[in-house]
Short mmCIF file of C-alpha atoms in Angstrom, two decimals:
data_model
loop_
_atom_site.label_atom_id
_atom_site.label_comp_id
_atom_site.label_asym_id
_atom_site.label_seq_id
_atom_site.Cartn_x
_atom_site.Cartn_y
_atom_site.Cartn_z
CA MET A 271 182.68 175.80 176.42
CA LYS A 272 179.67 175.39 174.27
CA GLN A 273 180.44 175.37 170.62
CA TYR A 274 178.24 177.76 168.76
CA ILE A 275 179.43 177.59 165.21
CA ASN A 276 179.91 174.45 163.22
CA LYS A 277 182.04 174.64 160.16
CA TYR A 278 182.58 171.95 157.63
CA TYR A 279 185.56 172.52 155.47
CA TYR A 280 185.85 169.48 153.32
CA GLY A 281 183.15 167.84 151.28
CA ASP A 282 179.86 167.81 153.04
CA TYR A 283 181.12 165.82 155.95
CA GLY A 284 183.23 167.85 158.30
CA GLU A 285 186.88 167.54 159.15
CA GLY A 286 186.26 165.42 162.21
CA LYS A 287 185.32 162.50 160.08
CA ASN A 288 187.99 159.97 159.36
CA GLY A 289 187.73 158.60 155.86
CA ALA A 290 189.47 155.26 155.59
CA ALA A 291 188.88 152.55 158.13
CA ASP A 292 191.95 151.73 160.09
CA ILE A 293 192.95 148.72 162.07
CA SER A 294 194.46 149.12 165.51
CA ALA A 295 197.41 147.12 166.87
CA SER A 296 195.03 144.48 168.21
CA GLY A 297 193.68 144.02 164.69
CA LYS A 298 190.22 145.17 165.75
CA ILE A 299 188.48 147.39 163.27
CA GLN A 300 187.94 150.85 164.61
CA HIS A 301 185.85 152.64 162.06
CA GLU A 302 182.97 152.13 159.76
CA TRP A 303 183.71 151.66 156.08
CA PRO A 304 184.90 154.87 154.42
CA LEU A 305 182.45 157.17 152.75
CA TRP A 306 182.43 157.56 148.97
CA GLU A 307 180.81 160.19 146.77
CA VAL A 308 179.02 158.80 143.74
CA PHE A 309 178.84 160.43 140.31
CA ILE A 310 176.67 159.03 137.52
CA ARG A 311 176.68 159.63 133.77
CA SER A 312 173.06 159.21 132.79
CA LYS A 313 173.81 158.78 129.11
CA GLN A 314 176.62 158.98 126.62
CA GLY A 315 177.47 162.60 125.90
CA LEU A 316 176.46 163.98 129.30
CA ASP A 317 178.59 164.83 132.33
CA HIS A 318 178.89 162.69 135.41
CA LYS A 319 176.68 164.24 138.05
CA HIS A 320 176.88 163.94 141.82
CA VAL A 321 174.02 161.77 143.08
CA GLY A 322 174.87 161.01 146.69
CA SER A 323 177.19 158.95 148.81
CA LEU A 324 177.60 155.53 150.34
CA HIS A 325 179.91 153.47 152.50
CA ALA A 326 182.16 150.75 151.08
CA ALA A 327 185.39 149.01 152.03
CA ASP A 328 187.10 149.83 148.74
CA ALA A 329 186.56 151.38 145.31
CA GLN A 330 185.34 148.19 143.69
CA MET A 331 182.72 147.65 146.38
CA ALA A 332 181.74 151.32 146.16
CA ILE A 333 181.04 150.93 142.44
CA GLU A 334 179.06 147.74 142.97
CA ASN A 335 177.02 149.34 145.74
CA ALA A 336 176.49 152.50 143.69
CA ARG A 337 175.10 150.30 140.90
CA ASP A 338 172.54 148.84 143.35
CA VAL A 339 171.70 152.04 145.20
CA TYR A 340 171.69 154.64 142.45
CA THR A 341 170.96 152.89 139.15
CA ARG A 342 168.05 150.54 139.76
CA ARG A 343 166.03 152.20 136.99
CA MET A 344 168.54 152.74 134.21
CA GLU A 345 169.63 156.08 135.64
CA GLY A 346 173.19 155.59 134.47
CA ILE A 347 175.65 154.00 132.13
CA SER A 348 178.84 154.99 133.92
CA ILE A 349 179.80 155.44 137.57
CA TRP A 350 182.60 157.37 139.23
CA VAL A 351 183.30 157.00 142.93
CA VAL A 352 185.74 159.05 144.96
CA GLU A 353 186.47 158.75 148.64
CA SER A 354 184.84 161.72 150.35
CA LYS A 355 187.98 162.67 152.23
CA TYR A 356 189.62 163.59 148.93
CA ILE A 357 187.00 166.19 148.09
CA HIS A 358 188.00 169.74 148.89
CA ALA A 359 185.28 172.34 148.88
CA SER A 360 185.11 176.11 149.03
CA ASN A 361 183.88 177.64 152.25
CA PRO A 362 180.40 179.23 152.09
CA ASP A 363 181.73 182.10 154.26
CA ASP A 364 183.97 183.06 151.36
CA ALA A 365 181.11 183.24 148.89
CA ALA A 366 181.12 187.05 148.79
CA THR A 367 184.82 187.41 148.00
CA LEU A 368 184.82 184.50 145.58
CA TYR A 369 181.74 185.13 143.49
CA ASP A 370 180.57 188.72 143.91
CA PRO A 371 183.29 190.23 141.67
CA ALA A 372 181.62 188.49 138.73
CA ASN A 373 178.50 190.57 139.36
CA ASP A 374 179.90 193.86 138.02
CA LYS A 375 181.31 192.36 134.84
CA ALA A 376 178.15 192.42 132.79
CA TYR A 377 180.27 193.03 129.68
CA ARG A 378 181.12 189.34 129.77
CA HIS A 379 177.60 188.61 128.57
CA PRO A 380 176.61 189.00 124.91
CA THR A 381 173.44 190.94 125.85
CA PHE A 382 175.62 193.76 127.24
CA TYR A 383 176.29 195.07 123.74
CA ASP A 384 173.67 197.30 122.16
CA LEU A 385 173.84 196.73 118.41
CA PRO A 386 171.48 197.69 115.53
CA ASP A 387 168.63 195.26 114.81
CA GLU A 388 169.57 194.97 111.13
CA LEU A 389 172.85 193.38 112.11
CA THR A 390 172.35 189.62 111.65
CA HIS A 391 174.31 186.41 112.09
CA ILE A 392 176.19 187.74 115.09
CA MET B 75 188.89 185.47 182.32
CA ILE B 76 187.52 188.81 181.22
CA SER B 77 188.67 188.32 177.70
CA PHE B 78 187.05 184.93 177.68
CA CYS B 79 183.68 186.47 178.64
CA THR B 80 183.91 189.11 175.96
CA PHE B 81 184.67 186.45 173.42
CA THR B 82 181.60 184.45 174.43
CA ILE B 83 179.35 187.48 174.26
CA GLN B 84 180.67 188.35 170.85
CA ILE B 85 180.04 184.85 169.65
CA MET B 86 176.54 184.89 171.06
CA GLY B 87 175.80 188.24 169.42
CA MET B 88 177.02 186.81 166.15
CA GLU B 89 174.84 183.77 166.63
CA LYS B 90 171.77 185.98 166.78
CA ASP B 91 172.70 187.74 163.54
CA MET B 92 173.45 184.44 161.90
CA GLU B 93 170.09 183.12 162.96
CA GLN B 94 168.37 186.11 161.41
CA LEU B 95 170.30 185.70 158.16
CA PHE B 96 169.46 182.02 158.20
CA GLN B 97 165.72 182.69 158.57
CA GLU B 98 165.86 185.24 155.75
CA LYS B 99 167.38 182.63 153.47
CA ILE B 100 164.64 180.16 154.41
CA ASP B 101 161.94 182.77 153.80
CA LYS B 102 163.40 183.43 150.34
CA GLU B 103 163.24 179.69 149.60
CA ILE B 104 167.03 179.45 149.38
CA ARG B 105 168.04 175.89 150.23
CA ILE B 106 170.40 175.25 153.12
CA GLU B 107 173.42 173.13 152.25
CA PRO B 108 175.50 171.11 154.72
CA LYS B 109 178.41 173.52 154.93
CA ASP B 110 176.19 176.56 155.54
CA TRP B 111 175.74 177.93 159.03
CA MET B 112 172.60 176.64 160.70
CA PRO B 113 171.12 176.86 164.20
CA GLU B 114 172.06 173.86 166.30
CA LYS B 115 168.38 173.11 166.87
CA TYR B 116 167.77 172.99 163.10
CA ARG B 117 170.61 170.52 162.74
CA GLN B 118 169.36 168.36 165.58
CA THR B 119 165.76 168.42 164.40
CA LEU B 120 166.82 167.35 160.93
CA ILE B 121 169.11 164.61 162.21
CA ARG B 122 166.22 163.26 164.25
CA GLN B 123 163.71 163.51 161.40
CA ILE B 124 165.92 162.17 158.61
CA SER B 125 167.38 159.32 160.64
CA GLN B 126 163.93 158.37 161.87
CA HIS B 127 162.80 158.34 158.27
CA ALA B 128 165.79 156.20 157.24
CA HIS B 129 165.14 153.75 160.07
CA SER B 130 161.50 153.51 158.95
CA GLU B 131 162.58 152.50 155.45
CA ILE B 132 164.90 149.82 156.77
CA VAL B 133 162.54 148.42 159.42
CA GLY B 134 159.78 148.69 156.82
CA MET B 135 161.52 145.99 154.80
CA LEU B 136 160.70 143.42 157.49
CA PRO B 137 156.89 143.13 157.32
CA GLU B 138 157.04 142.79 153.53
CA GLY B 139 160.13 140.61 153.46
CA ASN B 140 157.92 138.20 155.38
CA TRP B 141 155.90 137.54 152.19
CA ILE B 142 158.57 137.34 149.50
CA THR B 143 158.86 133.56 149.61
CA ARG B 144 155.09 133.17 149.78
CA ALA B 145 154.05 135.55 146.99
CA PRO B 146 151.33 133.83 144.94
CA ASN B 147 153.22 133.84 141.64
CA LEU B 148 156.50 134.79 140.00
CA ARG B 149 155.23 138.18 138.82
CA ARG B 150 154.17 139.16 142.34
CA LYS B 151 157.40 137.82 143.79
CA ALA B 152 159.57 139.81 141.39
CA ILE B 153 157.57 142.97 142.14
CA LEU B 154 157.76 142.49 145.89
CA LEU B 155 161.50 141.85 145.72
CA ALA B 156 161.99 145.04 143.72
CA LYS B 157 159.87 146.99 146.16
CA VAL B 158 161.75 145.76 149.22
CA GLN B 159 165.03 146.50 147.45
CA ASP B 160 163.76 150.03 146.84
CA GLU B 161 163.07 150.45 150.56
CA ALA B 162 166.70 149.51 151.26
CA GLY B 163 167.78 152.11 148.71
CA HIS B 164 165.56 154.76 150.28
CA GLY B 165 167.05 154.03 153.68
CA LEU B 166 170.54 154.48 152.22
CA TYR B 167 169.72 157.78 150.46
CA LEU B 168 168.35 159.09 153.75
CA TYR B 169 171.21 157.87 155.94
CA SER B 170 173.60 159.65 153.56
CA ALA B 171 171.57 162.85 153.80
CA ALA B 172 171.64 162.67 157.62
CA GLU B 173 175.40 162.06 157.59
CA THR B 174 175.95 165.43 155.92
CA LEU B 175 174.74 166.96 159.22
CA GLY B 176 177.67 165.47 161.11
CA ILE B 177 176.30 162.24 162.58
CA SER B 178 177.93 158.94 161.61
CA ARG B 179 176.13 155.95 160.16
CA ASP B 180 177.18 153.78 163.09
CA GLU B 181 175.84 156.31 165.58
CA MET B 182 172.48 156.19 163.84
CA TYR B 183 172.40 152.40 163.88
CA GLU B 184 173.35 152.47 167.54
CA GLN B 185 170.43 154.84 168.26
CA LEU B 186 168.04 152.53 166.45
CA HIS B 187 169.28 149.40 168.18
CA SER B 188 169.26 150.97 171.65
CA GLY B 189 165.70 152.19 171.14
CA LYS B 190 166.76 155.84 171.41
CA ALA B 191 165.70 156.58 167.83
CA LYS B 192 162.17 155.89 166.71
CA TYR B 193 160.80 154.65 163.41
CA SER B 194 157.31 154.79 161.98
CA SER B 195 154.84 153.10 164.32
CA ILE B 196 153.12 151.38 161.38
CA PHE B 197 155.88 148.79 161.00
CA ASN B 198 155.11 147.36 164.41
CA TYR B 199 151.98 145.71 163.06
CA PRO B 200 152.13 142.15 161.69
CA THR B 201 151.50 141.09 158.07
CA LEU B 202 149.05 138.24 158.46
CA SER B 203 147.88 137.59 154.90
CA TRP B 204 148.94 138.18 151.30
CA ALA B 205 146.32 140.93 151.08
CA ASP B 206 148.44 142.87 153.56
CA MET B 207 150.98 143.43 150.76
CA GLY B 208 148.16 145.18 148.93
CA ALA B 209 146.98 147.22 151.91
CA ILE B 210 150.53 148.25 152.78
CA GLY B 211 151.16 149.42 149.23
CA TRP B 212 147.89 151.27 148.92
CA LEU B 213 147.48 152.71 152.44
CA VAL B 214 150.89 152.73 154.11
CA ASP B 215 152.84 153.80 151.03
CA GLY B 216 149.99 156.12 150.11
CA ALA B 217 150.22 157.86 153.48
CA ALA B 218 154.01 157.94 153.18
CA ILE B 219 153.79 159.60 149.76
CA MET B 220 151.37 162.19 151.13
CA ASN B 221 153.97 163.01 153.76
CA GLN B 222 156.95 162.82 151.44
CA VAL B 223 155.90 164.85 148.43
CA PRO B 224 156.07 168.15 150.37
CA LEU B 225 159.46 167.07 151.74
CA CYS B 226 160.88 167.33 148.21
CA ARG B 227 160.77 171.07 148.96
CA SER B 228 162.38 170.76 152.39
CA SER B 229 164.68 173.68 153.19
CA PHE B 230 167.63 171.29 153.65
CA GLY B 231 169.12 170.51 150.25
CA PRO B 232 170.38 166.93 150.73
CA TYR B 233 167.07 165.86 152.30
CA ALA B 234 165.03 167.46 149.52
CA ARG B 235 167.18 165.80 146.83
CA ALA B 236 166.90 162.40 148.48
CA MET B 237 163.14 162.82 148.71
CA VAL B 238 162.83 163.58 145.01
CA ARG B 239 164.35 160.18 144.24
CA VAL B 240 162.29 158.45 146.91
CA CYS B 241 159.01 159.91 145.64
CA LYS B 242 159.74 158.95 142.05
CA GLU B 243 160.22 155.34 143.10
CA GLU B 244 157.46 155.23 145.69
CA SER B 245 154.67 155.73 143.19
CA PHE B 246 155.05 152.21 141.78
CA HIS B 247 154.79 150.89 145.33
CA GLN B 248 151.39 152.40 145.84
CA ARG B 249 150.09 151.35 142.43
CA GLN B 250 151.21 147.74 142.81
CA GLY B 251 149.46 147.64 146.20
CA PHE B 252 146.20 148.89 144.80
CA GLU B 253 146.49 146.38 141.99
CA ILE B 254 146.83 143.52 144.49
CA LEU B 255 143.68 144.65 146.29
CA LEU B 256 141.84 145.20 143.02
CA THR B 257 142.67 141.67 141.86
CA LEU B 258 141.51 140.21 145.18
CA SER B 259 138.35 142.36 145.16
CA ARG B 260 137.41 140.86 141.80
CA GLY B 261 138.21 137.32 142.93
CA THR B 262 136.38 134.70 144.96
CA GLU B 263 134.37 135.46 148.08
CA ALA B 264 137.28 134.26 150.22
CA GLN B 265 139.66 136.62 148.40
CA ARG B 266 137.27 139.54 148.88
CA ARG B 267 137.05 138.74 152.59
CA MET B 268 140.83 138.60 152.82
CA ALA B 269 141.16 142.02 151.18
CA GLN B 270 138.49 143.55 153.44
CA ASP B 271 140.06 142.06 156.57
CA SER B 272 143.39 143.53 155.58
CA ILE B 273 141.93 147.01 155.01
CA ASN B 274 140.16 146.72 158.36
CA ARG B 275 143.46 146.12 160.11
CA TRP B 276 145.59 148.68 158.24
CA TRP B 277 143.23 151.64 157.94
CA TRP B 278 143.52 153.12 161.42
CA PRO B 279 147.26 152.57 161.85
CA SER B 280 147.71 154.22 158.41
CA ILE B 281 145.94 157.41 159.35
CA MET B 282 147.89 157.46 162.61
CA MET B 283 151.05 157.61 160.48
CA PHE B 284 150.56 161.35 160.07
CA GLY B 285 151.41 161.74 163.75
CA PRO B 286 149.64 163.39 166.66
CA LYS B 287 146.95 166.03 166.23
CA ASP B 288 148.24 169.52 165.51
CA ASP B 289 147.53 170.81 169.00
CA GLU B 290 149.56 167.94 170.45
CA SER B 291 152.49 168.33 168.09
CA PRO B 292 154.68 170.93 169.80
CA ASN B 293 157.46 170.97 167.18
CA THR B 294 155.18 171.74 164.27
CA ILE B 295 155.31 175.55 164.52
CA GLN B 296 159.11 175.75 164.52
CA SER B 297 159.41 173.11 161.79
CA MET B 298 156.97 175.00 159.59
CA LYS B 299 158.92 178.22 160.15
CA TRP B 300 162.12 176.45 159.10
CA LYS B 301 160.31 174.82 156.19
CA ILE B 302 161.30 171.38 157.37
CA LYS B 303 157.59 170.74 157.35
CA ARG B 304 155.23 172.27 154.78
CA PHE B 305 151.85 171.06 156.00
CA THR B 306 150.58 170.13 159.44
CA ASN B 307 149.81 166.55 160.45
CA ASP B 308 146.06 167.16 160.40
CA GLU B 309 146.13 168.84 156.97
CA LEU B 310 147.90 165.86 155.43
CA ARG B 311 145.71 163.36 157.25
CA GLN B 312 142.55 165.04 155.92
CA LYS B 313 143.93 165.02 152.37
CA PHE B 314 144.70 161.32 152.67
CA VAL B 315 141.25 160.43 154.02
CA ASP B 316 139.57 162.41 151.22
CA ILE B 317 141.53 160.53 148.56
CA CYS B 318 141.06 157.05 150.06
CA ALA B 319 137.35 157.54 150.64
CA GLU B 320 136.99 157.90 146.86
CA GLN B 321 139.48 155.18 145.86
CA ILE B 322 137.80 152.53 148.01
CA LYS B 323 134.73 152.79 145.76
CA ILE B 324 136.73 151.27 142.90
CA LEU B 325 137.55 148.30 145.13
CA ASN B 326 133.91 147.97 146.11
CA LEU B 327 135.06 147.35 149.67
CA THR B 328 134.60 149.50 152.78
CA ILE B 329 136.72 151.65 155.02
CA PRO B 330 136.19 150.50 158.62
CA ASP B 331 134.88 153.81 159.91
CA PRO B 332 131.09 154.23 160.41
CA ASP B 333 131.58 158.00 160.83
CA LEU B 334 133.25 158.44 157.46
CA LYS B 335 130.98 160.64 155.37
CA TRP B 336 131.18 163.54 152.96
CA ASN B 337 130.70 166.94 154.53
CA GLU B 338 129.33 169.22 151.83
CA GLU B 339 129.92 172.35 153.88
CA LYS B 340 133.58 171.67 154.59
CA GLY B 341 134.27 170.09 151.24
CA HIS B 342 135.99 167.23 153.05
CA TYR B 343 135.16 163.84 154.49
CA ASP B 344 134.42 163.69 158.21
CA PHE B 345 135.96 160.71 159.93
CA GLY B 346 135.73 159.00 163.31
CA ALA B 347 137.87 159.44 166.41
CA ILE B 348 141.38 158.01 166.27
CA ASN B 349 142.45 155.74 169.11
CA TRP B 350 145.41 157.83 170.26
CA ASP B 351 145.97 155.59 173.20
CA GLU B 352 146.91 152.81 170.79
CA PHE B 353 149.20 155.19 168.87
CA TRP B 354 151.14 156.21 172.00
CA GLN B 355 151.33 152.63 173.19
CA VAL B 356 152.92 151.52 169.90
CA ILE B 357 155.34 154.47 169.96
CA ALA B 358 156.28 153.56 173.53
CA GLY B 359 157.31 150.09 172.35
CA ASN B 360 154.17 148.14 173.19
CA GLY B 361 152.89 147.45 169.68
CA PRO B 362 152.37 143.86 168.50
CA CYS B 363 155.77 143.55 166.78
CA ASN B 364 158.10 146.18 168.32
CA LYS B 365 160.37 143.63 169.95
CA GLN B 366 160.41 141.33 166.94
CA ARG B 367 161.38 144.18 164.58
CA LEU B 368 164.19 145.50 166.75
CA ASP B 369 165.50 142.01 167.43
CA ALA B 370 165.62 141.35 163.68
CA ARG B 371 167.63 144.55 163.08
CA LYS B 372 170.03 143.84 165.93
CA LYS B 373 170.53 140.26 164.76
CA ALA B 374 171.30 141.45 161.23
CA TRP B 375 173.80 143.97 162.58
CA GLU B 376 175.54 141.55 164.91
CA GLU B 377 175.64 138.66 162.46
CA GLY B 378 176.95 140.97 159.76
CA ALA B 379 179.89 142.12 161.88
CA TRP B 380 182.30 139.53 160.49
CA VAL B 381 181.38 140.53 156.91
CA ARG B 382 182.13 144.19 157.62
CA GLU B 383 185.45 143.29 159.20
CA ALA B 384 186.41 140.83 156.48
CA ALA B 385 185.69 143.37 153.74
CA THR B 386 187.86 145.95 155.48
CA ALA B 387 190.68 143.45 155.98
CA HIS B 388 190.41 142.37 152.34
CA ALA B 389 190.54 145.97 151.12
CA ALA B 390 193.59 146.68 153.29
CA LYS B 391 195.36 143.57 152.03
CA ARG B 392 194.63 144.42 148.43
CA ALA B 393 195.87 147.98 148.87
CA GLN B 394 199.05 146.65 150.46
CA ARG B 395 199.69 144.17 147.63
CA LEU B 396 199.20 146.91 145.10
CA ALA B 397 201.67 149.13 146.95
CA GLU B 398 204.24 146.32 147.06
CA LYS B 399 203.86 145.70 143.34
CA ARG B 400 204.49 149.36 142.60
CA ALA B 401 207.54 149.54 144.89
#
């Protein structure tokens, strides 16, 4: 049967994708190097931000490759890498139930409160 | 059996609604992210376009790599090395973006090596002189930038984000190319001739880079509707010609097109007929360097196999040792 709907539950990569490379009984390598997500801190005081992904055999190689691929122009001073298979993501189909309830809680915002103009330092 | 049919019909009905919702999102300039529902054709079109783009970056390293060891001085060599390294980076950003659509890296390589996937026809031309590093930077990267800047607003998020990085880095590529030609154009008579010869060879293939004429580009309408494409091939080509026709004046050299002249009425430059026969021949694999380029990629892949395997084995061994130590 033709598959009409594709869903990707974890990370950006779909469940079908095997993360770590494994070696069969014959010792022959079956899979490409695992995929890693790269996060870069652009300068001290800022958060690490997702910049993309790459393939590497292990964490050390992932960091070295991330240095070459994502920081050729001083874009970062710190790198995090995490194997993509360990990233769990919310499902876009659940967006309505997850985020819409926040819509009707305007009282969470300071602008909700109508106060006299002469009131200062608040 | 009956229940199966009902199920299929329901799914198909849903598909139609989903497609409508999808188009509404696109029309509202909401970016599509990998986990969002998308029509299968959108996914396939993007996989083809992004992987083709990635392959072009990687194959594009070859004609320039040819001149790294023969760059005329250390400054030029360092610049060329950095540029070729950038192309590798661009290929990697783009492969990653394509992978979010559910194709694996190895599948993409396999498509390149088997000839199933295409790459930009321009890289099937040879780099015969040092001036070609200038012409490639100015014309080939210039044409690429013209194509790529609108892609920063592509409807597919990962592609758009990759293109933002690519465009930022690409601008030095074009400027260094123009600088090479400018230096040659102010040099000896032999250097001027070398620069002119190079422009003569690269001009037409560069304006072919924008792809077939609009009326021969059947996918354009759908791609524009999906905002995978923002301008047509002919629109971008005209923009490029207009810009180059002015820039060449600074080089005091000529563009090899006797029909190139300003059209006051249109507010654009007219230019001569493109040899589409040559374009289709190169696409079909009959360009001067098609075989050489593919052979180089296949050789790199095959000769790198032991490195890929060794790195995996090393990682496995290290993980095992670590586990034993903890036990």
